[in-house]
Short mmCIF file of C-alpha atoms and ligand atoms in Angstrom, two decimals:
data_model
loop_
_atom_site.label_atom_id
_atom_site.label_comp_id
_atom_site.label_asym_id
_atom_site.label_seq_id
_atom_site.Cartn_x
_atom_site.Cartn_y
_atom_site.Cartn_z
CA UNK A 13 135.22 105.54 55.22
CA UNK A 14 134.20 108.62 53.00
CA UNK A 15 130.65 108.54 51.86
CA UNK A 16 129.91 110.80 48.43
CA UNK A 17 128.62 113.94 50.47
CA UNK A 18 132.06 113.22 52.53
CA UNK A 19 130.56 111.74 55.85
CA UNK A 20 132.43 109.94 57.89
CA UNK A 21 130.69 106.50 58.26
CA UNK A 22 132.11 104.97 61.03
CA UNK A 23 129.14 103.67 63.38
CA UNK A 24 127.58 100.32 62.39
CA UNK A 25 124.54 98.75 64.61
CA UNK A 26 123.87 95.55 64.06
CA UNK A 27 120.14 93.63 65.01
CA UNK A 28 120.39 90.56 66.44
CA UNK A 29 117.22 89.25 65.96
CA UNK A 30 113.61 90.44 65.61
CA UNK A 31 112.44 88.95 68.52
CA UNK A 32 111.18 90.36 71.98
CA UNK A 33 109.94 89.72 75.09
CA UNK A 34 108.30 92.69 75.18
CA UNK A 35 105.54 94.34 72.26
CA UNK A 36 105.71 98.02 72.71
CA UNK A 37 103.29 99.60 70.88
CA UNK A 38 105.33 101.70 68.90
CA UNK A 39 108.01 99.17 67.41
CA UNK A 40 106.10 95.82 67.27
CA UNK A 41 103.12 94.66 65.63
CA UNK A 42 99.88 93.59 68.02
CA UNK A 43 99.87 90.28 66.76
CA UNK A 44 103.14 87.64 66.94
CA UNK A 45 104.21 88.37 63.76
CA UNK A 46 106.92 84.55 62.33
CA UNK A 47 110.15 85.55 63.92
CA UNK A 48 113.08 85.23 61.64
CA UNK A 49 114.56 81.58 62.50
CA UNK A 50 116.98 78.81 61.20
CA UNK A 51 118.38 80.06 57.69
CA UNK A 52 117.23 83.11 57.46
CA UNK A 53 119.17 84.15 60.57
CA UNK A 54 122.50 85.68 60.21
CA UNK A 55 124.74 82.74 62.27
CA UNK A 56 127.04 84.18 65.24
CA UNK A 57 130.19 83.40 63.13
CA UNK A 58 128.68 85.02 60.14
CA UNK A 59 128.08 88.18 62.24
CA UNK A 60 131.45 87.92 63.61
CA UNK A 61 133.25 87.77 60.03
CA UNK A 62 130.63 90.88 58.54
CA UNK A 63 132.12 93.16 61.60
CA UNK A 64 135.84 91.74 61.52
CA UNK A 65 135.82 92.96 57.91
CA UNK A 66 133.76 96.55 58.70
CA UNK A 67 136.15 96.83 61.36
CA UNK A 68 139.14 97.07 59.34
CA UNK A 69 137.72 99.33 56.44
CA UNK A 70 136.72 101.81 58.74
CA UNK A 71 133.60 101.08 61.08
CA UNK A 72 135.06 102.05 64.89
CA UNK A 73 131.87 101.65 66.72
CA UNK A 74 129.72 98.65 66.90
CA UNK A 75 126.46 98.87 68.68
CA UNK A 76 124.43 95.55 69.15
CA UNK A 77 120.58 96.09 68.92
CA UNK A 78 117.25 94.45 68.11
CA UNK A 79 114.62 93.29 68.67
CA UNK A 80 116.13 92.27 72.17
CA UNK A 81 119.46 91.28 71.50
CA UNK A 82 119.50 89.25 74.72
CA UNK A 83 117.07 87.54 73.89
CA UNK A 84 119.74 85.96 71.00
CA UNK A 85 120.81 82.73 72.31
CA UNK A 86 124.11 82.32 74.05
CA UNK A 87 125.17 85.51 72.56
CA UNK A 88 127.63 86.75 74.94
CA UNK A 89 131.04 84.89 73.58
CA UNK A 90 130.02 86.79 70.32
CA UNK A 91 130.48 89.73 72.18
CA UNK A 92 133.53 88.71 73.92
CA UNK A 93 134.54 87.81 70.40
CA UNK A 94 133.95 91.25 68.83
CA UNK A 95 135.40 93.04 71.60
CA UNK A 96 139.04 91.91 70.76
CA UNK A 97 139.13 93.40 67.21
CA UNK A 98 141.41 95.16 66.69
CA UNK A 99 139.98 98.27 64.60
CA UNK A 100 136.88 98.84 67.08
CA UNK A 101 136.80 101.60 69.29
CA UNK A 102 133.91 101.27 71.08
CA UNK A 103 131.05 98.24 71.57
CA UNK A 104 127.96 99.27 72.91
CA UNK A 105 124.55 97.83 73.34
CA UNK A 106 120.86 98.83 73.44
CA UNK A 107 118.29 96.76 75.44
CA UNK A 108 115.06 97.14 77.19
CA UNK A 109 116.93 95.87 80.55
CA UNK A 110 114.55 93.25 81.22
CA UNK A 111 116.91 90.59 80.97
CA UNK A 112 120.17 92.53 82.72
CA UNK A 113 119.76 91.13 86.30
CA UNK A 114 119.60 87.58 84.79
CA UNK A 115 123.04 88.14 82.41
CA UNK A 116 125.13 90.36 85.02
CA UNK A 117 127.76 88.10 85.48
CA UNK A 118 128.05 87.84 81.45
CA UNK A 119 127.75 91.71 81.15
CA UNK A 120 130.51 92.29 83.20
CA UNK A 121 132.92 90.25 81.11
CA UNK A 122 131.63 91.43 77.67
CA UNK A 123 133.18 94.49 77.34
CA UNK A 124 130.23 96.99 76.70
CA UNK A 125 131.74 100.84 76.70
CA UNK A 126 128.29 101.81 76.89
CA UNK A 127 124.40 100.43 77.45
CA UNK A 128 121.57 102.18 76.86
CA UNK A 129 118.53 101.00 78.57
CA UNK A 130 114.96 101.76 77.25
CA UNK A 131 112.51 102.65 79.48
CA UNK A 132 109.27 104.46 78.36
CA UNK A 133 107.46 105.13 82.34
CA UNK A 134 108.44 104.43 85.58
CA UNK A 135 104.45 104.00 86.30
CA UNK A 136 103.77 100.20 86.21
CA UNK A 137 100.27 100.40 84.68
CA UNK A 138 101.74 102.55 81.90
CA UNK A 139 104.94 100.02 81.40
CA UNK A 140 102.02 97.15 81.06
CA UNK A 141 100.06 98.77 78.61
CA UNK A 142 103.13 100.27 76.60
CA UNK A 143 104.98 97.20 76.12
CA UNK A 144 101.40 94.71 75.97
CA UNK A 145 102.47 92.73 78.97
CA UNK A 146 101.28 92.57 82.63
CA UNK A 147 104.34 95.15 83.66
CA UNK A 148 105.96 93.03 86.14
CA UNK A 149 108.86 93.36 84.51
CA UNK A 150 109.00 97.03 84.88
CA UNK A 151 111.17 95.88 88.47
CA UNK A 152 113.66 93.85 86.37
CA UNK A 153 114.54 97.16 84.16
CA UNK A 154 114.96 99.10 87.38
CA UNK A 155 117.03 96.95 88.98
CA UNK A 156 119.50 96.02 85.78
CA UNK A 157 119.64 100.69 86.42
CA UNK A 158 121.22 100.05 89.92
CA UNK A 159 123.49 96.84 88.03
CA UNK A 160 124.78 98.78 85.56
CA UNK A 161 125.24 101.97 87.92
CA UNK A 162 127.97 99.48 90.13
CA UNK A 163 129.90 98.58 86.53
CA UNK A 164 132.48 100.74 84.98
CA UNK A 165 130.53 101.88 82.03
CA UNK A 166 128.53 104.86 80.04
CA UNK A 167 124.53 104.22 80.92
CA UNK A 168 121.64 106.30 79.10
CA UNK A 169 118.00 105.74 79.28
CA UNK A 170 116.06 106.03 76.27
CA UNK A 171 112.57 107.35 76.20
CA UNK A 172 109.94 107.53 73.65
CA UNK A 173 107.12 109.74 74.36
CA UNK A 174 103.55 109.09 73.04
CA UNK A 175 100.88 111.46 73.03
CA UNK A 176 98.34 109.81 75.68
CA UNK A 177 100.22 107.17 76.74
CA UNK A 178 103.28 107.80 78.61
CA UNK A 179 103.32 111.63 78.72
CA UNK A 180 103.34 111.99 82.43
CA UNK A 181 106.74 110.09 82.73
CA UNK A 182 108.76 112.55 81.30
CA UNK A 183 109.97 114.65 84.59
CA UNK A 184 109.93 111.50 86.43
CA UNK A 185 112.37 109.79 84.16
CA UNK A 186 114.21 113.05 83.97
CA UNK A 187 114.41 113.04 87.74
CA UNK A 188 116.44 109.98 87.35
CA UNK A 189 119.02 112.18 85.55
CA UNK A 190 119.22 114.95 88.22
CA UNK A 191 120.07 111.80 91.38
CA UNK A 192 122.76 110.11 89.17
CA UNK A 193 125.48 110.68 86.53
CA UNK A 194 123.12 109.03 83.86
CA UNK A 195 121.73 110.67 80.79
CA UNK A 196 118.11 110.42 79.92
CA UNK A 197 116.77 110.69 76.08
CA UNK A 198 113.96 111.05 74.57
CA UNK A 199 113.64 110.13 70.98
CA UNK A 200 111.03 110.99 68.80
CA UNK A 201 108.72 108.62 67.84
CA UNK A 202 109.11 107.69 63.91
CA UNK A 203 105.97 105.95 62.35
CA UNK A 204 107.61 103.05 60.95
CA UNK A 205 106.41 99.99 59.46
CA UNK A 206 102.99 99.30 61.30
CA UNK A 207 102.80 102.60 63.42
CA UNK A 208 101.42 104.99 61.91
CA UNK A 209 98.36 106.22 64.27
CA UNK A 210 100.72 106.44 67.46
CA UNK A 211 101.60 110.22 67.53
CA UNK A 212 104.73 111.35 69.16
CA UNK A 213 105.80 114.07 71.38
CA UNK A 214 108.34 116.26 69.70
CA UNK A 215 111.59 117.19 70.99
CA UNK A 216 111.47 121.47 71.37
CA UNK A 217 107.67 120.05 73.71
CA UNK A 218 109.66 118.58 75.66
CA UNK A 219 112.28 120.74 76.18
CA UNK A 220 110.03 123.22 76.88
CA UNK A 221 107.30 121.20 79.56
CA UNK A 222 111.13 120.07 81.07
CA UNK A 223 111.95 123.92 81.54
CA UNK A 224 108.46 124.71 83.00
CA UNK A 225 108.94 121.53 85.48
CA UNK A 226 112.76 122.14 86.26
CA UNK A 227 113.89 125.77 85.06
CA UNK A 228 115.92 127.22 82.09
CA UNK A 229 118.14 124.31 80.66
CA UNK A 230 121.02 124.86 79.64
CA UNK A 231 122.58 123.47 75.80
CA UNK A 232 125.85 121.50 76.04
CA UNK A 233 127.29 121.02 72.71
CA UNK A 234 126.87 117.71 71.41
CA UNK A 235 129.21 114.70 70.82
CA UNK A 236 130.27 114.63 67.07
CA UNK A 237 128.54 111.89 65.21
CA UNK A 238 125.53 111.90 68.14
CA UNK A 239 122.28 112.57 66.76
CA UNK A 240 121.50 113.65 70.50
CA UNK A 241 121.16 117.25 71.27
CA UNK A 242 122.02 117.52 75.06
CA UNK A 243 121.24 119.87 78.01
CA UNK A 244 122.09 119.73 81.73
CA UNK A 245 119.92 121.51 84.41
CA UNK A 246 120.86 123.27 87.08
CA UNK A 247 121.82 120.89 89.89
CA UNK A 248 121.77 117.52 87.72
CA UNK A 249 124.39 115.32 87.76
CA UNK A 250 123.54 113.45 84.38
CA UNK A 251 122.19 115.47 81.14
CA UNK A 252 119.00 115.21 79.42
CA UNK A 253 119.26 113.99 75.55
CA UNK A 254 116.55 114.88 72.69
CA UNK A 255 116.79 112.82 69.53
CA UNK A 256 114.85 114.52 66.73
CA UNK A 257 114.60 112.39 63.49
CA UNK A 258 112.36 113.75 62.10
CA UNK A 259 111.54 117.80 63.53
CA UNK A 260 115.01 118.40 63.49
CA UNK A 261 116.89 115.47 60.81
CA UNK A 262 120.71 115.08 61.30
CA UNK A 263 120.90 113.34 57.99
CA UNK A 264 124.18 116.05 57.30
CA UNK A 265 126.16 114.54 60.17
CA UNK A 266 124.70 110.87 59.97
CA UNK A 267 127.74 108.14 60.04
CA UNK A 268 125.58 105.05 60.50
CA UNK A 269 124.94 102.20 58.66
CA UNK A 270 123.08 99.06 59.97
CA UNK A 271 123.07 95.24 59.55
CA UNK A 272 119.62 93.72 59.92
CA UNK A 273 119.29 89.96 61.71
CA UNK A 274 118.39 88.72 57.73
CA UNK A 275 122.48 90.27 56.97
CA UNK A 276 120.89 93.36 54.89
CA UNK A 277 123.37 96.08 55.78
CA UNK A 278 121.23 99.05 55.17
CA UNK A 279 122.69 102.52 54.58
CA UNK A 280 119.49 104.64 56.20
CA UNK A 281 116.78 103.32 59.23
CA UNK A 282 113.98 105.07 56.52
CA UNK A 283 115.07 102.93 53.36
CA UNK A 284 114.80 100.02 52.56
CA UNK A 285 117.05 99.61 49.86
CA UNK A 286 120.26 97.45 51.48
CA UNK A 287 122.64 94.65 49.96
CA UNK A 288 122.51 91.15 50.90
CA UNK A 289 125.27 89.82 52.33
CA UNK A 290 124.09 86.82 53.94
CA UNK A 291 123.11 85.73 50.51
CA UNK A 292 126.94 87.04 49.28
CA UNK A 293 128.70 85.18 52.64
CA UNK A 294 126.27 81.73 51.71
CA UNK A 295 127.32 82.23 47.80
CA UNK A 296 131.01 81.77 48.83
CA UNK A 297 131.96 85.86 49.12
CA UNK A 298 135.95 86.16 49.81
CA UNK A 299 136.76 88.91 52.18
CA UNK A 300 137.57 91.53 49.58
CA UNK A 301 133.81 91.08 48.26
CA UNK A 302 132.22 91.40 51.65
CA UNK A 303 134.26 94.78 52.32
CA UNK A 304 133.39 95.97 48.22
CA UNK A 305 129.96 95.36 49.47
CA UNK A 306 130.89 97.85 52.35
CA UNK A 307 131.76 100.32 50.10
CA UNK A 308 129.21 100.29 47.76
CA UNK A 309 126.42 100.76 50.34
CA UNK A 310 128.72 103.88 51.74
CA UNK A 311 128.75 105.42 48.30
CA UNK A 312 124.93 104.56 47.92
CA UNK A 313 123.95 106.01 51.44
CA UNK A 314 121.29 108.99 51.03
CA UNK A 315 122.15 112.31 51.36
CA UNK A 316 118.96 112.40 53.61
CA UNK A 317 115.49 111.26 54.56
CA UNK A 318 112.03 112.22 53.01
CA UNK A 319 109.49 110.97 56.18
CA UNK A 320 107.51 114.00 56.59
CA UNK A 321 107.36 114.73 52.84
CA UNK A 322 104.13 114.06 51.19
CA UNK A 323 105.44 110.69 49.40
CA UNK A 324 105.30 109.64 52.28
CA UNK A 325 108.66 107.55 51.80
CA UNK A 326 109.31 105.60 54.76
CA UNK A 327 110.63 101.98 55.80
CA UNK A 328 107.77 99.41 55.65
CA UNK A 329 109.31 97.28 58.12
CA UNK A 330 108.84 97.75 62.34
CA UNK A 331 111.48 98.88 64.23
CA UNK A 332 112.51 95.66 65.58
CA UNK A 333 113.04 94.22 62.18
CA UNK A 334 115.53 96.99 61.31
CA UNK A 335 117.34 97.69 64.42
CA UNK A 336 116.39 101.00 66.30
N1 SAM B 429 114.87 96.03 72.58
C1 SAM B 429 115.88 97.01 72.75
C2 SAM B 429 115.34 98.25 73.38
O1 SAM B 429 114.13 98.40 73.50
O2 SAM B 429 116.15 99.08 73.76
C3 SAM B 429 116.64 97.35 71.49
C4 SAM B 429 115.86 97.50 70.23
S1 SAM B 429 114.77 98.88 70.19
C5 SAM B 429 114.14 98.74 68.55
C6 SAM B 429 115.94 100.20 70.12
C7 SAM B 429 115.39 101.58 70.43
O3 SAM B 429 114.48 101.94 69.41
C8 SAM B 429 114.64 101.66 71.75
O4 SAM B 429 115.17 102.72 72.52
C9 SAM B 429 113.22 101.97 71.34
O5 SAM B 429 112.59 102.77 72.29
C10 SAM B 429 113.43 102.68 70.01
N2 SAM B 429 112.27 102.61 69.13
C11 SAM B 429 111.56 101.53 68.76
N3 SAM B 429 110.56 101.84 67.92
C12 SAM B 429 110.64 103.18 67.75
C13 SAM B 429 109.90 104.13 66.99
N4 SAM B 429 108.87 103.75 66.23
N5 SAM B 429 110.27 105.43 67.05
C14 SAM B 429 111.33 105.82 67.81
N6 SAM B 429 112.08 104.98 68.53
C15 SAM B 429 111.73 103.69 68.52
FE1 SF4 B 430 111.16 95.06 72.13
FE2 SF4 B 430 112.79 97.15 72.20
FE3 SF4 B 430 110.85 96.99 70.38
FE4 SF4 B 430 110.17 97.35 72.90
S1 SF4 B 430 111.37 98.77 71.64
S2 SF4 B 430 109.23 95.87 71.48
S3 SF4 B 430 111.70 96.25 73.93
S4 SF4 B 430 112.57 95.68 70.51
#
């Protein structure tokens, strides 16, 4: 489906749920915020029907998110569900891995094209104070790594790099991507919602302390519809990702939308303008409306972001509200 700057939306992610095991310091709140529960909480079958109708008016890829969407209870027939429509092309899922040895069984038979695991330091002290725990689970995430390296699938790491807080992890992660066919990204930290003092490493820094650390990388060009900017060096066997949001915005080629765990399907991660559909589905919506909705959020989709103008236009909610 066309947007009205002709993009090609195609690429829907959809939150599961706000909730976490985990309270990294740049995408949740200090303090337990309510978690989104009973009503307010798109129900699996309601989530099912939103992406049965996206998938046949155009979405091809679904990519489940959060929060951590295994932390959604007994989520995976959903998954098995979604798997067997017919329009999708591809089903993917982003989670902080912590829960990967304990589902493995359930991963297998989901389906997943592609997982992408976050995982911000290898160092456990960092992992504890990152993610406001007591890092033990830092050995769950790297086992669900050698899981997911045995199953049949696409695996990435995501990174995000803060300025005195897990800036020494960056060759060691990226060592990761030189011993195995796995690509390693690091995104830019965007100061959403509550986040605003963090400060983020940006992507041509770490390029270059990369190239300093491992030699002259070289640029691959990227996938088409990836906001990732890849480059392999010499003697890896996986590539090394940078996601720039914000130093380098790939509004032009954007073809996401998301659906939040409240069923707002938003048309841009920095806006929070979106259209209800939970509210539509609960009002008795018919098919047709649900995919009109669709459309209308296309056509309504920015042309681009303002985050690092001086209005200072941004989301106001955290990360794992939204869906990252
Ligand atoms: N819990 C899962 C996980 O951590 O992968 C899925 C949800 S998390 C919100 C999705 C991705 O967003 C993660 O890779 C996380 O590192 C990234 N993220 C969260 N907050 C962010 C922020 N403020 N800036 C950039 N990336 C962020
Ligand atoms: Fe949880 Fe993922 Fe947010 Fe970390 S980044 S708090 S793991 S939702």
């Amino acid at each position: 489906m066309k947007d009205r700057y002709s993009r090609n939306i195609n690429y829907l992610r959809v939150s599961l749920t706000d909730k976490c095991n985990l309270r990294c310091r740049y995408c949740m709140p200090e303090e337990k915020e309510q978690c989104l529960n009973g009503d307010r909480l798109l129900t699996d079958d309601e989530i099912y029907r939103i992406i049965r109708i996206l998938t046949s008016s155009g979405i091809e890829k679904v990519r489940f998110t959060g929060g951590e969407p295994l932390m959604r209870k007994n989520v995976f027939p959903l998954f098995r569900a979604v798997r067997q429509l017919e329009g999708l092309r591809t089903m993917s899922l982003t989670t902080n891995g912590t829960l990967i040895p304990l589902y493995e069984k359930e991963l297998r038979e989901s389906g997943f094209d592609q997982i992408n695991v976050s995982i911000d330091t290898l160092s456990r002290k960092e992992y504890a104070d990152i993610t406001r725990t007591d890092g033990s689970l830092l050995d769950s995430v790297r086992k669900s790594l050698d899981i997911l390296s045995l199953m049949d699938i696409m695996v990435k790491i995501n990174c995000v790099p803060i300025k005195g807080l897990n800036e020494d992890a960056i060759p060691f992660l990226a060592e990761i991507a030189r011993e195995q066919p796995i690509d390693v990204r690091f995104i830019e930290f965007m100061p959403l919602g509550c986040h605003k003092k963090l400060t983020g490493i940006g992507s041509d820094e770490i390029t270059w302390r990369l190239e300093k650390r491992f030699g002259k990388a070289e640029k691959i060009s990227g996938t088409i519809g990836e906001p990732a900017v890849y480059f392999r060096f010499r003697g890896f066997k996986g590539r090394i990702g940078v996601i720039s949001p914000l130093s380098h915005k790939f509004c032009r080629d954007c073809s996401r939308i998301r659906l939040t765990p409240d069923g707002i399907l938003r048309p841009c991660l920095f806006h929070d303008d979106g259209a209800d559909i939970r509210t539509a589905i609960r009002n008795g919506a018919s098919d047709k409306d649900i995919a009109d909705i669709l459309r209308s959020v296309v056509m309504n989709k920015p042309y681009e972001h303002f985050f690092n103008d001086s209005s200072g236009e941004g989301s106001r909610r955290n990360m794992n509200m939204i869906g990252g």
